[in-house]
């Protein structure tokens, strides 16, 4: 599990260091080993991975005002850049997005799957649609399955099991 980006400059600094170190490790092994990196990378790589991108991107920390740091942790531009470094360094592909390509059509319900809820408080609570149900919290797809590009030929399927409502406690 990657460090949570959090709301403070210290959290962001730790996350950037972790991203750089993992990218360096993956770069050094990309030609010799098939890599499968799975788990909570605390980052929603694209807007399709957010149930409500506009609201999640508007969240701001009172302590952070730098460019690229507005938004809920995990969907900020700086978070996404770190994940891009990791994926490029290791020549990794998102297995879920590869097996469930997004056509740009909001009705493409196979893509509207989330693995985490973002608790933003009542000010941004809204009903969001997933492929299976209605959920009353903004959701994010942050559990990733990244696979070496040359190893993708071995991936038969990659699915998310369960429903977003299962995440509500």
XYZ file of C-alpha atoms in Angstrom:
169
model
C 0.000 0.000 0.000
C 1.324 3.398 -0.919
C 1.421 6.177 1.634
C -1.781 8.174 1.778
C -1.281 11.545 0.186
C -3.201 13.276 2.955
C -3.861 16.971 3.334
C -0.484 18.257 4.560
C 2.743 19.159 2.787
C 4.507 16.414 4.796
C 2.124 13.790 3.389
C 2.670 15.028 -0.156
C 6.460 14.999 0.299
C 6.372 11.402 1.605
C 4.184 10.337 -1.294
C 6.461 11.951 -3.884
C 9.495 10.227 -2.374
C 7.679 6.865 -2.394
C 6.622 7.387 -6.035
C 10.206 8.224 -7.073
C 11.740 5.266 -5.231
C 9.218 2.774 -6.612
C 9.638 4.193 -10.128
C 13.428 3.793 -9.804
C 13.074 0.171 -8.633
C 10.669 -0.652 -11.455
C 12.860 1.055 -14.060
C 15.824 -1.091 -13.035
C 13.850 -4.336 -13.336
C 11.524 -3.604 -16.268
C 13.526 -5.614 -18.810
C 14.346 -8.595 -16.611
C 11.183 -9.344 -14.635
C 7.465 -9.509 -15.233
C 5.916 -7.160 -12.695
C 2.426 -7.401 -11.246
C 1.755 -4.535 -8.849
C -1.589 -4.860 -7.085
C -3.129 -3.046 -4.185
C -4.096 0.295 -2.807
C -2.002 2.836 -4.665
C -4.100 5.685 -3.228
C -4.600 7.246 -6.631
C -7.480 7.351 -9.096
C -5.572 7.585 -12.382
C -8.356 9.067 -14.545
C -11.624 10.935 -14.115
C -13.540 7.755 -15.046
C -12.155 6.336 -11.787
C -14.054 9.015 -9.828
C -17.806 8.990 -9.352
C -17.933 12.784 -9.091
C -14.712 14.270 -10.506
C -15.854 17.893 -10.298
C -16.605 17.779 -6.572
C -13.570 15.674 -5.679
C -11.269 18.052 -7.580
C -12.694 21.109 -5.780
C -11.737 19.929 -2.289
C -8.961 22.060 -0.824
C -6.727 21.763 2.171
C -6.401 24.859 4.321
C -2.674 24.102 4.562
C -1.906 23.556 0.886
C -2.403 26.080 -1.862
C 0.231 25.089 -4.422
C -0.755 24.411 -7.992
C -1.555 20.747 -8.492
C -2.522 20.244 -4.856
C -6.189 21.128 -4.944
C -8.585 18.218 -4.857
C -9.240 15.220 -2.683
C -6.110 13.131 -1.990
C -5.791 10.495 -4.667
C -7.265 12.533 -7.507
C -4.992 15.588 -7.513
C -2.799 16.261 -10.517
C 0.358 15.688 -8.444
C -0.954 12.263 -7.335
C -1.680 11.269 -10.905
C 1.746 12.407 -12.106
C 3.404 10.177 -9.496
C 1.406 7.173 -10.673
C 2.333 7.996 -14.280
C 6.048 7.959 -13.323
C 5.590 4.519 -11.777
C 3.716 3.144 -14.774
C 6.148 4.572 -17.327
C 9.241 3.502 -15.393
C 8.060 -0.097 -15.156
C 6.281 -0.166 -18.529
C 3.096 -1.089 -16.679
C -0.477 -1.264 -17.942
C -3.621 -0.886 -15.857
C -5.100 -4.381 -16.275
C -8.618 -3.274 -15.318
C -8.688 -0.432 -17.856
C -7.098 -2.719 -20.478
C -9.819 -5.356 -20.035
C -12.582 -2.741 -19.598
C -11.705 0.029 -22.089
C -13.601 3.278 -21.647
C -15.404 4.535 -24.731
C -16.238 7.961 -23.305
C -19.889 6.998 -22.970
C -21.312 7.532 -19.474
C -23.694 4.646 -20.111
C -20.726 2.262 -20.351
C -21.615 0.775 -16.970
C -18.812 -1.801 -16.971
C -16.417 1.043 -16.248
C -18.363 2.603 -13.386
C -16.851 0.507 -10.616
C -15.164 1.849 -7.496
C -13.074 0.406 -4.691
C -13.104 3.226 -2.153
C -15.428 5.837 -0.710
C -14.382 9.447 -0.225
C -15.882 10.873 2.965
C -16.174 14.577 2.303
C -18.878 15.495 4.783
C -22.418 16.679 4.218
C -21.403 19.638 2.054
C -20.535 17.371 -0.880
C -22.655 14.316 -0.175
C -24.667 13.325 -3.191
C -26.088 10.249 -4.817
C -23.704 8.773 -7.364
C -24.407 6.022 -9.840
C -22.317 2.880 -10.028
C -22.852 -0.103 -12.243
C -24.853 -1.962 -9.607
C -26.501 0.466 -7.247
C -26.807 4.035 -5.970
C -24.303 5.120 -3.358
C -24.477 8.283 -1.255
C -20.768 9.053 -1.067
C -18.356 10.031 -3.822
C -16.376 6.941 -4.819
C -12.939 6.297 -6.286
C -11.175 3.406 -8.013
C -7.833 3.361 -6.167
C -7.063 -0.350 -5.869
C -4.912 -0.954 -8.906
C -3.747 -3.968 -10.858
C -0.711 -2.874 -12.846
C 0.990 -5.443 -15.064
C 4.101 -5.346 -17.277
C 3.016 -4.536 -20.831
C 4.720 -7.593 -22.275
C 2.999 -9.795 -19.655
C -0.522 -8.515 -20.468
C -0.968 -11.328 -23.003
C -1.330 -13.634 -19.974
C -4.151 -11.617 -18.392
C -7.479 -13.257 -19.160
C -9.702 -11.001 -17.067
C -9.571 -8.385 -14.350
C -12.743 -7.611 -12.430
C -13.890 -5.811 -9.304
C -15.996 -8.003 -7.071
C -18.767 -6.597 -4.873
C -20.745 -3.364 -4.881
C -20.003 0.180 -3.764
C -22.625 -0.150 -1.025
C -20.503 -2.915 0.504
C -17.960 -0.188 1.296
C -20.389 1.813 3.434
C -20.019 0.936 7.094
